[in-house]
CSV table of C-alpha atoms in Angstrom, one decimal:
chain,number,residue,atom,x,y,z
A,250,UNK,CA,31.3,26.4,-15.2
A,251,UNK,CA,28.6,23.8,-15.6
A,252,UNK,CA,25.2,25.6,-14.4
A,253,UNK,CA,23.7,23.7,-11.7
A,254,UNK,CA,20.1,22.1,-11.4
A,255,UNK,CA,18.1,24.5,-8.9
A,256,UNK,CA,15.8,22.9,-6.6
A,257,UNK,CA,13.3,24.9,-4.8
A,258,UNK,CA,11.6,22.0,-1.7
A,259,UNK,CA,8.4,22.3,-0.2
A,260,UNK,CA,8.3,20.8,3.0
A,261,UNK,CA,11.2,20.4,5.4
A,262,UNK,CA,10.1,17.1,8.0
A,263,UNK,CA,12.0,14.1,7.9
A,264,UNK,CA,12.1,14.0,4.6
A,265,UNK,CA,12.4,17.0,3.3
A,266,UNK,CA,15.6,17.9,5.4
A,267,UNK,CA,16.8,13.8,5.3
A,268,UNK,CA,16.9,15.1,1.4
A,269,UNK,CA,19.1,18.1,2.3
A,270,UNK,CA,21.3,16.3,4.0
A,271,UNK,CA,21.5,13.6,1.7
A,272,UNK,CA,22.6,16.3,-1.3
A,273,UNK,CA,25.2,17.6,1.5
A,274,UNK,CA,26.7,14.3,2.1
A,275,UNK,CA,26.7,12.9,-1.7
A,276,UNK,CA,26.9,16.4,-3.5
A,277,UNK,CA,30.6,16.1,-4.4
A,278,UNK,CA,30.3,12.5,-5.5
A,279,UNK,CA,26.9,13.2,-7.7
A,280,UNK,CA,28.7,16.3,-9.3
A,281,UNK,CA,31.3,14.1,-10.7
A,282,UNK,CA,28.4,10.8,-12.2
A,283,UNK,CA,26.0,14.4,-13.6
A,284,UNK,CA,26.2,16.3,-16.2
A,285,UNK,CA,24.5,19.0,-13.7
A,286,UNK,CA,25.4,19.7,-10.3
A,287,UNK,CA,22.9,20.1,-7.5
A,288,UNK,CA,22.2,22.7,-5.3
A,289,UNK,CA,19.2,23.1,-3.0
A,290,UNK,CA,18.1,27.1,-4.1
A,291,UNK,CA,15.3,27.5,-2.0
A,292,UNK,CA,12.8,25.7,0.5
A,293,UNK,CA,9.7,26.3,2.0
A,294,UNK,CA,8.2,25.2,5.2
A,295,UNK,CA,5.4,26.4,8.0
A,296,UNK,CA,7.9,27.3,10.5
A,297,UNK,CA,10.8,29.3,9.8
A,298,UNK,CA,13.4,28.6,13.4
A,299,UNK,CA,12.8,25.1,14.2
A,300,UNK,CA,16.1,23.2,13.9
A,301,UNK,CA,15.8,20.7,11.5
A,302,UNK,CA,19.7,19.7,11.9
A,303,UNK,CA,20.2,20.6,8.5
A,304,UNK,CA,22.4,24.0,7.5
A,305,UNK,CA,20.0,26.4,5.6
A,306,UNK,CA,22.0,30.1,6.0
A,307,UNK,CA,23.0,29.9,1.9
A,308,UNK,CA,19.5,29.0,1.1
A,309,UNK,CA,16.3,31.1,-0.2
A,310,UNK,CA,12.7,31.0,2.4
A,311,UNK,CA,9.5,31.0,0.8
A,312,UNK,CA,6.5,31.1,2.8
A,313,UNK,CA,3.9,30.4,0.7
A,314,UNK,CA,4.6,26.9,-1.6
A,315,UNK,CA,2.8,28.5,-4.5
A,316,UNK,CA,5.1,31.3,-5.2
A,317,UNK,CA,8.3,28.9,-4.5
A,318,UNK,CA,6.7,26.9,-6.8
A,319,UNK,CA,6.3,29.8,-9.8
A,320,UNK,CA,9.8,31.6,-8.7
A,321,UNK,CA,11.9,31.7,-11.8
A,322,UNK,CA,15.1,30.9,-9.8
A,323,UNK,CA,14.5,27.2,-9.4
A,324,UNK,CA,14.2,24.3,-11.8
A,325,UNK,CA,13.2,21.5,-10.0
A,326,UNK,CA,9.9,21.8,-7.4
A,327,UNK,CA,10.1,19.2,-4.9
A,328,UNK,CA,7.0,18.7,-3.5
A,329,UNK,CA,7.2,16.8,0.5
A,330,UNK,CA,4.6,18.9,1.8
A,331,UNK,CA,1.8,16.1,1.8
A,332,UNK,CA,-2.0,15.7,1.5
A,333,UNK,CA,-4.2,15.0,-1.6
A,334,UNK,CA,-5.8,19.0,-2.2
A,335,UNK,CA,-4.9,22.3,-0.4
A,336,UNK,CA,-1.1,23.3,-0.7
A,337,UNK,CA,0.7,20.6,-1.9
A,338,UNK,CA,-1.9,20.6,-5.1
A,339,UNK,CA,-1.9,24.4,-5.5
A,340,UNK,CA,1.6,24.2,-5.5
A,341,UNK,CA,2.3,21.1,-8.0
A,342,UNK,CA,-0.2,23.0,-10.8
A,343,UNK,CA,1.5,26.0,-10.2
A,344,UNK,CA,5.2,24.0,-10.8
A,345,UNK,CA,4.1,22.5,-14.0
A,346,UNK,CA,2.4,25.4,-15.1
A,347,UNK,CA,5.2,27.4,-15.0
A,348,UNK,CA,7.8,24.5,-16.8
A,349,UNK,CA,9.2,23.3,-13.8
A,350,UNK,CA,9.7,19.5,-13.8
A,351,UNK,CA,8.1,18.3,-10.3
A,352,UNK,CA,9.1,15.4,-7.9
A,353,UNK,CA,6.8,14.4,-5.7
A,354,UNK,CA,6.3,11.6,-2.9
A,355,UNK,CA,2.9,12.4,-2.3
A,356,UNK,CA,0.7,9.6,-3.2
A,357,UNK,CA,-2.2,10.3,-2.0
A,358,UNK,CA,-1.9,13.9,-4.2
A,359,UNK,CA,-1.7,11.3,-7.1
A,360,UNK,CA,-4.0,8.7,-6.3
A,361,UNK,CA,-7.0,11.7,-6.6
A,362,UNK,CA,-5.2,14.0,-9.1
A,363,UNK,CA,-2.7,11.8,-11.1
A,364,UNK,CA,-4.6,11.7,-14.5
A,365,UNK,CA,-5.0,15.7,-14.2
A,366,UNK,CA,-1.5,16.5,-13.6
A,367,UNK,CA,0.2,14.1,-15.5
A,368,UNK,CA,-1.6,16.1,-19.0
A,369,UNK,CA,-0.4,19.1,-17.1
A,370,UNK,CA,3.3,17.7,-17.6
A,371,UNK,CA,3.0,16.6,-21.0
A,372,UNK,CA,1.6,19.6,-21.6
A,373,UNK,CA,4.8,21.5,-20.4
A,374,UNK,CA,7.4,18.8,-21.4
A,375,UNK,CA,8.4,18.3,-18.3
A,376,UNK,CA,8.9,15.7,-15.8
A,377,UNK,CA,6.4,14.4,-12.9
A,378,UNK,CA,8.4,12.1,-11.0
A,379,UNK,CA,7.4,10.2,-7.8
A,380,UNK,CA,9.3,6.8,-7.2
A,381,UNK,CA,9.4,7.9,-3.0
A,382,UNK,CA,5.3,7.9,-3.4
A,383,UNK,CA,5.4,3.8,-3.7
A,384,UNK,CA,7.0,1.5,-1.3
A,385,UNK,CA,9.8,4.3,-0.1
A,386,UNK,CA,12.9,3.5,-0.8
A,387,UNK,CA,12.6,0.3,-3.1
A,388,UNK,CA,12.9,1.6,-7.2
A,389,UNK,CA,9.1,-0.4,-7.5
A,390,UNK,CA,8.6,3.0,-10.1
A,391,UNK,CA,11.6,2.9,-11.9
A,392,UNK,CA,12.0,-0.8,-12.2
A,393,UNK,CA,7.8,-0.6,-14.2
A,394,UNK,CA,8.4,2.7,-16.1
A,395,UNK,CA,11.7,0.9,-17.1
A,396,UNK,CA,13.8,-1.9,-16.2
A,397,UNK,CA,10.2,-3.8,-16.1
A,398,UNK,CA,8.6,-2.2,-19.6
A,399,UNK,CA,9.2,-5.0,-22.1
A,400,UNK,CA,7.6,-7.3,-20.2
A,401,UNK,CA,3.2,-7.4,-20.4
A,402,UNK,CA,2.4,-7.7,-16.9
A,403,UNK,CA,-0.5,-9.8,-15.7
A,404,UNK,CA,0.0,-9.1,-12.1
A,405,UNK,CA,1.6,-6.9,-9.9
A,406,UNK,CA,1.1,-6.9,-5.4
A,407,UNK,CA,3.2,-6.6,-2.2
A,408,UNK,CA,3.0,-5.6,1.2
A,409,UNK,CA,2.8,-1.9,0.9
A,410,UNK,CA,2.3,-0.5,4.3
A,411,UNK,CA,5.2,-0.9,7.0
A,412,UNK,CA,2.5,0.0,10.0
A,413,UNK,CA,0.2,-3.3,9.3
A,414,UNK,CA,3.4,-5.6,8.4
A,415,UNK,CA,4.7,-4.7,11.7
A,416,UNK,CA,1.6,-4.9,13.5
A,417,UNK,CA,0.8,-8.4,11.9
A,418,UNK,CA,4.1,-9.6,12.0
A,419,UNK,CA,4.4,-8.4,16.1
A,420,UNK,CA,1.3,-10.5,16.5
A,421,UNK,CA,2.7,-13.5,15.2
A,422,UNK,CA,6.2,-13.3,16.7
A,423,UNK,CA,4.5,-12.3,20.5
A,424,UNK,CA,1.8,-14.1,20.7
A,425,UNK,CA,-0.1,-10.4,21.5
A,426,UNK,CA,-3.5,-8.8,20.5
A,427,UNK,CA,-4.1,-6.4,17.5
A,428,UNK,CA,-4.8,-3.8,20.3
A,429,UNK,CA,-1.8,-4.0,22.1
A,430,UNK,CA,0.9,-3.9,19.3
A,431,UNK,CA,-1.1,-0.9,18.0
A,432,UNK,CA,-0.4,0.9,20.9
A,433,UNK,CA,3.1,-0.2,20.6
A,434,UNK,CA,3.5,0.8,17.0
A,435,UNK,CA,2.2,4.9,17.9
A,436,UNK,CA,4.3,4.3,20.9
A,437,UNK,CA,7.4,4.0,18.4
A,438,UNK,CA,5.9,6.2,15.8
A,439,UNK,CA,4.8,3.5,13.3
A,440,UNK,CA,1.4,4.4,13.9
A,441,UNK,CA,0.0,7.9,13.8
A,442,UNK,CA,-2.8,8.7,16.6
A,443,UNK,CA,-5.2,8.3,14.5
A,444,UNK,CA,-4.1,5.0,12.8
A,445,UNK,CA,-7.2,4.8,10.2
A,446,UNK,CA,-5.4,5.5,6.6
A,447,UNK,CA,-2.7,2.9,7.6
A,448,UNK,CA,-4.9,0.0,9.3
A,449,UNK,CA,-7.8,1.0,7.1
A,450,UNK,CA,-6.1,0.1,4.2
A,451,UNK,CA,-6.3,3.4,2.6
A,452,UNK,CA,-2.8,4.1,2.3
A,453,UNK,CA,-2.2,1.1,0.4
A,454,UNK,CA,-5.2,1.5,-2.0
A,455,UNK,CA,-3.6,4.9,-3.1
A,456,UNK,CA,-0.1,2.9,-3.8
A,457,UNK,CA,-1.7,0.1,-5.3
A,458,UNK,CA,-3.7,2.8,-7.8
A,459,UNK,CA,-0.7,4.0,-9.1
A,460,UNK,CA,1.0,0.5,-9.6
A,461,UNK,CA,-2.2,-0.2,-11.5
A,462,UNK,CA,-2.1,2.3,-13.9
A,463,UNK,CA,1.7,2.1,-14.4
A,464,UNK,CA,1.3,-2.1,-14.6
A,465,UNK,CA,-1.9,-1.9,-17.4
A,466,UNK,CA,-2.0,1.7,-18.8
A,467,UNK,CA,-5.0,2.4,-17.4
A,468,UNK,CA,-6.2,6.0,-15.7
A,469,UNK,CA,-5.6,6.0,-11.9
A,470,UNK,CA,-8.5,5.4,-10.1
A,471,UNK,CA,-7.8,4.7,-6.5
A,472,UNK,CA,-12.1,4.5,-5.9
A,473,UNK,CA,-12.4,1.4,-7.9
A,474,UNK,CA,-9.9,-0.9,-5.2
A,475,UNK,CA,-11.7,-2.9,-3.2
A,476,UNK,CA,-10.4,-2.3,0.4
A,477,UNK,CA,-10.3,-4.1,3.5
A,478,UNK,CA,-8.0,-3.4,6.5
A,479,UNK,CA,-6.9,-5.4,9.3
A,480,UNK,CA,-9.2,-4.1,12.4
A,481,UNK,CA,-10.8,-7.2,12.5
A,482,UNK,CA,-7.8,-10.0,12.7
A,483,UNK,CA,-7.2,-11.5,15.6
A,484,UNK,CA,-4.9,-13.1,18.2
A,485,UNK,CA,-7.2,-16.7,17.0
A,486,UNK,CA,-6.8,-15.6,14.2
A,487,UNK,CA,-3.2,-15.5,13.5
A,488,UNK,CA,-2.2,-18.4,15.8
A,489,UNK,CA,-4.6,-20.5,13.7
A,490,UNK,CA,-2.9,-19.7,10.2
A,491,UNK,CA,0.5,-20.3,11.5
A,492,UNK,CA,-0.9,-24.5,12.7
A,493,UNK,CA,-2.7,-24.2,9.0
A,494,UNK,CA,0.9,-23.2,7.5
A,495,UNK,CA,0.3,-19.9,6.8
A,496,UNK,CA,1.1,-16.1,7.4
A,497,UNK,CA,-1.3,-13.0,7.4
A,498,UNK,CA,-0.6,-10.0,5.1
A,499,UNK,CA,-1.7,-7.0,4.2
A,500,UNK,CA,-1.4,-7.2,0.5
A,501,UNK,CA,-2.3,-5.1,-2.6
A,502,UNK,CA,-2.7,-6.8,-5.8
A,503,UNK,CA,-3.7,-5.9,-9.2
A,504,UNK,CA,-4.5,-8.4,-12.2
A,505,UNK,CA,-5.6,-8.4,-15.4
A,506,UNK,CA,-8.6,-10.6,-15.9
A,507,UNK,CA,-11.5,-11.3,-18.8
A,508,UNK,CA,-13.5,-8.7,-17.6
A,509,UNK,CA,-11.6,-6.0,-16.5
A,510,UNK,CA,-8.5,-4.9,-13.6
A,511,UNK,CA,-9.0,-6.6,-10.4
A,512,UNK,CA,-7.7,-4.7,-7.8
A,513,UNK,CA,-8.0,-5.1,-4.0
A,514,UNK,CA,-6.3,-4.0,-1.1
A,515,UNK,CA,-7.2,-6.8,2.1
A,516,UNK,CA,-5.6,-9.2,4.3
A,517,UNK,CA,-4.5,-12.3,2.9
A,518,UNK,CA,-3.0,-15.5,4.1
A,519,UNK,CA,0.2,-16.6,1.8
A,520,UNK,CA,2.1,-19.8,2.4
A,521,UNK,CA,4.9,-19.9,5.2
A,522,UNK,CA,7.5,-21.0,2.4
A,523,UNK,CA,6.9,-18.1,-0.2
A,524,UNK,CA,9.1,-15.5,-0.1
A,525,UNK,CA,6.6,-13.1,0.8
A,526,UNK,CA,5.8,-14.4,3.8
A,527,UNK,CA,9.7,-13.8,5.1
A,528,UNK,CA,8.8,-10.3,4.3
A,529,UNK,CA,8.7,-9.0,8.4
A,530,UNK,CA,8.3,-5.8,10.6
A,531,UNK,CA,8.0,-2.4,8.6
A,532,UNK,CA,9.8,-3.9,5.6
A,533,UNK,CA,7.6,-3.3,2.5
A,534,UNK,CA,7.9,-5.3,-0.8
A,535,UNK,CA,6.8,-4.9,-4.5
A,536,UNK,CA,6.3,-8.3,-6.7
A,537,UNK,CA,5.6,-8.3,-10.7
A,538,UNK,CA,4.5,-10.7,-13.2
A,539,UNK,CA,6.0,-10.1,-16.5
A,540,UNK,CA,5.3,-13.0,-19.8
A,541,UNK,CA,9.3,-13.0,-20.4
A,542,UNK,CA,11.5,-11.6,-17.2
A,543,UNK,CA,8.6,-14.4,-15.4
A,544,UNK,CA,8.0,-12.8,-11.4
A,545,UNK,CA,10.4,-10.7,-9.4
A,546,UNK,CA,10.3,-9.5,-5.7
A,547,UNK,CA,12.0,-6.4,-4.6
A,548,UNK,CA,12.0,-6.2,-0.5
A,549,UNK,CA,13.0,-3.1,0.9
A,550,UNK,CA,12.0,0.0,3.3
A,551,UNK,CA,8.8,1.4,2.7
A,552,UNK,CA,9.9,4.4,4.7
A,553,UNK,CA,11.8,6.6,6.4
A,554,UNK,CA,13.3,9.8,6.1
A,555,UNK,CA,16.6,8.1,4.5
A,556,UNK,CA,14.9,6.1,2.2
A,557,UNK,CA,12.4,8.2,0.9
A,558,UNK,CA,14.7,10.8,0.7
A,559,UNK,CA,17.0,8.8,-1.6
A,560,UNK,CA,13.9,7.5,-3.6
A,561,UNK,CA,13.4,11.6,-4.4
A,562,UNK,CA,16.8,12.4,-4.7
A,563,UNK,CA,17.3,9.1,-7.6
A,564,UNK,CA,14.1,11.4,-9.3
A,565,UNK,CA,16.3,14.2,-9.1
A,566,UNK,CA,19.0,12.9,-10.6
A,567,UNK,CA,16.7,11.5,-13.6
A,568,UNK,CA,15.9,15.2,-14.1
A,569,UNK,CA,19.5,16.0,-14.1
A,570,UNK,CA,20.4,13.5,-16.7
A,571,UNK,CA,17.3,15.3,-19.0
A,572,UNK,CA,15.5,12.0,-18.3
A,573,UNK,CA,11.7,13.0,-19.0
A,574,UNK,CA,9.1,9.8,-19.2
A,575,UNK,CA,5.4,10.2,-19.7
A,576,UNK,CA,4.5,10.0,-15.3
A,577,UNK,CA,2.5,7.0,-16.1
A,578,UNK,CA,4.2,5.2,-19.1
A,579,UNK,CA,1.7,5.6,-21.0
A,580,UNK,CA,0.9,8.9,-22.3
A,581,UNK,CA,-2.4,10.5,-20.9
A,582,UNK,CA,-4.4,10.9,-24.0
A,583,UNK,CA,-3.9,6.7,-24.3
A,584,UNK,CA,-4.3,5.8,-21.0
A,585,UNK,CA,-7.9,3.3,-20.9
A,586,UNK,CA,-10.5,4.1,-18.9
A,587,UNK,CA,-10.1,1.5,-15.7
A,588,UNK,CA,-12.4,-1.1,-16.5
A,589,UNK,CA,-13.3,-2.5,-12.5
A,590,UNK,CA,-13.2,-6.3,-12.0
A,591,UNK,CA,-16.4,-7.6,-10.1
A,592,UNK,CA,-14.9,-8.6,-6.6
A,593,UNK,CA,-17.7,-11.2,-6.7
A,594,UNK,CA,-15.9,-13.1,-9.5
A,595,UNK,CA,-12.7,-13.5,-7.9
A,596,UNK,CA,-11.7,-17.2,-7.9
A,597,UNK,CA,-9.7,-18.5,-5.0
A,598,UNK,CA,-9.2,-20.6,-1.5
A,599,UNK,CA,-11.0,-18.9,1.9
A,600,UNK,CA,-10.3,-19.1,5.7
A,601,UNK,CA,-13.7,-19.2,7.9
A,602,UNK,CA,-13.2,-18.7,11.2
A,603,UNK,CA,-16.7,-19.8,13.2
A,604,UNK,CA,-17.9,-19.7,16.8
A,605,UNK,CA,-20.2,-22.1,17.1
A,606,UNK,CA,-22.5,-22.8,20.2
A,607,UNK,CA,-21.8,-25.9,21.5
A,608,UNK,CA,-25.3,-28.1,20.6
A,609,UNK,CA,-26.1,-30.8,18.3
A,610,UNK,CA,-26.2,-30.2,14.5
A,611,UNK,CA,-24.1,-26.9,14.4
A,612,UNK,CA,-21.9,-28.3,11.5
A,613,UNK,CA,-24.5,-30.2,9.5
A,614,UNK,CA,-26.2,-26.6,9.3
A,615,UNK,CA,-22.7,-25.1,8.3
A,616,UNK,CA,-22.1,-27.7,5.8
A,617,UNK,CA,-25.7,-27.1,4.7
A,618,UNK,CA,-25.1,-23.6,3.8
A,619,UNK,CA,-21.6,-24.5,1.7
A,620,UNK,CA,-23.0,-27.2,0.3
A,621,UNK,CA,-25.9,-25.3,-1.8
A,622,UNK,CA,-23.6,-22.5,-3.0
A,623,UNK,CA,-20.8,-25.1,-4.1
A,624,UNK,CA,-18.7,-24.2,-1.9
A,625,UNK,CA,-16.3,-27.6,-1.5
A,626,UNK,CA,-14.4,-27.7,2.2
A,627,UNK,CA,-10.7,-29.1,1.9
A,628,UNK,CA,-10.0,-29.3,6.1
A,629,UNK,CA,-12.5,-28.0,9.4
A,630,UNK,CA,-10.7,-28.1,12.4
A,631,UNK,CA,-12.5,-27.8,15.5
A,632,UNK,CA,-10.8,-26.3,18.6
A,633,UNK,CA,-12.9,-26.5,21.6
A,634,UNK,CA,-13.0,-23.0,24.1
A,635,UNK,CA,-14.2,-22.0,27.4
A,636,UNK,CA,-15.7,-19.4,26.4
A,637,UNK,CA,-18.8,-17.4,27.4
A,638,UNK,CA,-21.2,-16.4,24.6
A,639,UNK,CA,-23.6,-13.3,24.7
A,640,UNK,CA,-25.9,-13.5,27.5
A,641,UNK,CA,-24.7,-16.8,28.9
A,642,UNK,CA,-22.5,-15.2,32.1
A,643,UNK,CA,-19.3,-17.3,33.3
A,644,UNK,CA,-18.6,-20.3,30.8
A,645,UNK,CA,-20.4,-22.8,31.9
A,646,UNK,CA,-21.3,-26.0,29.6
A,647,UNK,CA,-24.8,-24.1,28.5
A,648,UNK,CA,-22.3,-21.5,27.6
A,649,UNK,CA,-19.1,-22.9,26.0
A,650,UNK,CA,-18.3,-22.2,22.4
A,651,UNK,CA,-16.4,-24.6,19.4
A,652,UNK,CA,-14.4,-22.4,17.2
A,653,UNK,CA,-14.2,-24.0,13.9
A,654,UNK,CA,-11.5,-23.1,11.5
A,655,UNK,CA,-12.4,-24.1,7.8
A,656,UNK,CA,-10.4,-23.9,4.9
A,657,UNK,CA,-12.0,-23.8,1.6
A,658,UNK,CA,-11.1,-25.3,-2.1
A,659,UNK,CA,-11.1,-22.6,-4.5
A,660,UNK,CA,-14.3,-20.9,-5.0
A,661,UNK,CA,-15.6,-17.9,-6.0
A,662,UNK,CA,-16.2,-15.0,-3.7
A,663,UNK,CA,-19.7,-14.7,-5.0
A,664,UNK,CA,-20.1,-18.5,-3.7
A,665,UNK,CA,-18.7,-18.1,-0.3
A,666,UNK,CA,-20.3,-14.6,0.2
A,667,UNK,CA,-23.4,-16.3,0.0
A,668,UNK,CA,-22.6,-19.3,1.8
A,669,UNK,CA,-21.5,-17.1,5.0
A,670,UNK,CA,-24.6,-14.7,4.6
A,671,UNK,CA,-26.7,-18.0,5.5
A,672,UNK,CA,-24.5,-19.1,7.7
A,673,UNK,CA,-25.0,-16.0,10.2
A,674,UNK,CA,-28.3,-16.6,10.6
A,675,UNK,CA,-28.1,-20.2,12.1
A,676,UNK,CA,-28.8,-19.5,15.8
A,677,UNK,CA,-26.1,-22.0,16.7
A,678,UNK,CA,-23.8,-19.6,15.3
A,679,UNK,CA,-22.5,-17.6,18.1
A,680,UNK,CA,-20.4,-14.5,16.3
A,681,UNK,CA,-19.9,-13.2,13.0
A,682,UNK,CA,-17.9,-15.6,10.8
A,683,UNK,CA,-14.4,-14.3,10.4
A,684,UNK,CA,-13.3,-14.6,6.5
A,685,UNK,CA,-9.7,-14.4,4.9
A,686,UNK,CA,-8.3,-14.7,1.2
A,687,UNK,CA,-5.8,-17.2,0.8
A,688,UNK,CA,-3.6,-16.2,-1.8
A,689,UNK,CA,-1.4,-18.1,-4.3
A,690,UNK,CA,1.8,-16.4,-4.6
């Protein structure tokens, strides 16, 4: 009889027992496509009784992740327990250490300590696979460490957090403040109670690092992303992109450029009629640039137990099939330092958002301050508010304000930087000038 493939999994939440049941269900069918059966040895969790719905009487408990990790009986460590240090790092080193090949969805694990453990799998010949840490269940791994690899890349973005796509795209659809679909989103469990990693940005920076280093063989280096989140975009804000023919994102993007990878994580505004912009709710996407397959979008869940489980399982299987790749294409010793783009050379259109008091020669000052940084207008609309400034009380016509929505030809973000640092200082200038990317895609 054909010995199985042991798998010992840390961490038994949605995931983690999503993946259990996924083996149950499929198990039969995978047996007969494997040269390796699969059989779930051993798991590991903080709670032994809690009912996870999933059958675990035939199956080994560890307490401790590091000694599941080490135990001779397994072959596979599946890592779900989360979190960049503490456990889930212990635990991994300990895996690879000991020649176990390691699947992972923790990105945020790799974002800090890819580079490190990636030598640490070389090292030990084996395999450090984590296709569930990008985008969840779309194959945005697989498809660059394979499908994608003859191709030179010059560019490689999506939407990679479901929270802010739904968020945005809730905005849009309802007419309703950032505020109040936030809510909504924790009420559903999009959003955790503490929303800052997903609406910060942050959990997209760690995806995009990975994508980077996979997309230009360079080390991962998730603290040289620029990242904005979307705290600041606004009811006005999104109304006024859909009249200008557009639709707000978070994206991530990475490019190669003259002077080194550009890579930034912020809210953009892409045209209606690309295909990004049809990307709604928690859906996540992955696009790539290649110089002969040309661009390709893949649109899929970016989480979920089911889909991130079957994102770890397709690792597994790649295990099972004695499928062992170099974690980051490249191997470690060859991967380049990542030479950081200056954010102030990026080249592109901008969306200003202005309140402007509502007095004589507001816009000559505004057009002023473009003016002697270069900064060429292509459209201002002007869209007149009752609305009461600081300090002015009720609205009253002392108190009104114009909001002026400016749309810039390309520039650089050096340019308009400067242009809206003089700018706030006009006194007619009411609030801090909102600023967006537009993005060609």
């Amino acid at each position: 009889m054909t010995k199985s493939l042991k798998l010992g999994i840390a961490g038994l939440g949605t995931v983690g027992s999503s993946l259990i049941q996924l083996l149950a269900a499929h198990g039969d069918r995978l047996t007969g496509v494997l040269p390796q059966p699969l059989r779930v040895d051993a798991v590991c969790a903080r709670t032994r009784g809690k009912d996870r719905g999933v059958n675990l009487d035939d199956i080994r408990w560890f307490d401790d992740p590091v000694a599941l990790a080490r135990d001779a009986g397994i072959d596979v460590f599946v890592e779900l327990i989360g979190g960049e240090d503490g456990p889930a790092k212990a635990a991994v080193e300990a895996a690879l250490a000991s020649g176990k090949h390691v699947v992972t969805a923790n990105k945020a694990l790799l974002a800090k300590h890819g580079v490190a453990l990636a030598r640490l799998a070389e090292e030990n010949a084996v395999a450090l696979n984590f296709e569930a840490a990008v985008a969840g269940g779309i194959p945005a791994i697989k498809t660059m460490r394979e499908a994608f690899l003859p191709n030179k890349i010059s560019r490689a973005y999506g939407i990679l957090n479901g929270t802010c796509n739904y968020i945005l795209t809730t905005m849009e659809d309802e007419g309703r403040s950032f505020a109040d679909v936030l809510k909504e989103a924790q009420d559903k469990g999009y959003a955790e109670a503490d929303p800052t990693f997903d609406i910060g940005g942050f959990d997209a920076c760690h995806k995009l690092a990975l994508m980077t280093s996979l997309a230009f063989g360079t080390e991962v280096a998730a603290d040289q992303i620029h990242v904005e989140g979307i705290e600041t975009i606004t009811k006005a804000d999104i109304e006024a992109a859909s009249d200008l023919g557009y639709r707000i994102k978070l994206l991530g993007v990475a490019a190669e450029t003259k002077s080194g990878i550009e890579a930034r994580v912020h809210p953009a505004m892409v045209a209606k009629n690309s295909a990004i912009a049809e990307v709604s709710g928690v859906t996540n996407c992955v696009a790539l640039e290649g110089d002969f397959t040309g661009s390709i979008l893949l649109v899929g869940p970016g989480a979920g137990g089911g889909p991130t489980a079957a994102a770890v399982a397709s690792d597994i299987i790649d295990v099972a099939r004695g499928i062992v790749l170099p974690p980051f294409i490249t191997p470690v010793g060859d991967l380049a330092p990542h030479k950081r783009a200056r954010i102030d050379e990026h080249c592109g259109a901008y969306y200003l958002r202005l309140t402007l008091r509502d007095e004589p020669g507001a816009m000559a000052g505004i057009a002023k301050c473009m003016g002697d940084e270069g900064v060429s207008l292509e459209s201002v609309v002007q869209r007149r508010e009752m609305k009461a400034l600081p300090g002015s009380g009720k609205p009253t016509p002392a108190g009104e304000a114009a909001t002026v929505i400016i749309i810039t030809h390309e520039t650089t973000e050096d340019a308009i930087g400067k242009a809206v640092h003089a700018i706030e200082a006009i006194e007619k200038v009411a609030e801090k000038p909102q600023v967006i990317r537009i993005e060609k895609l």
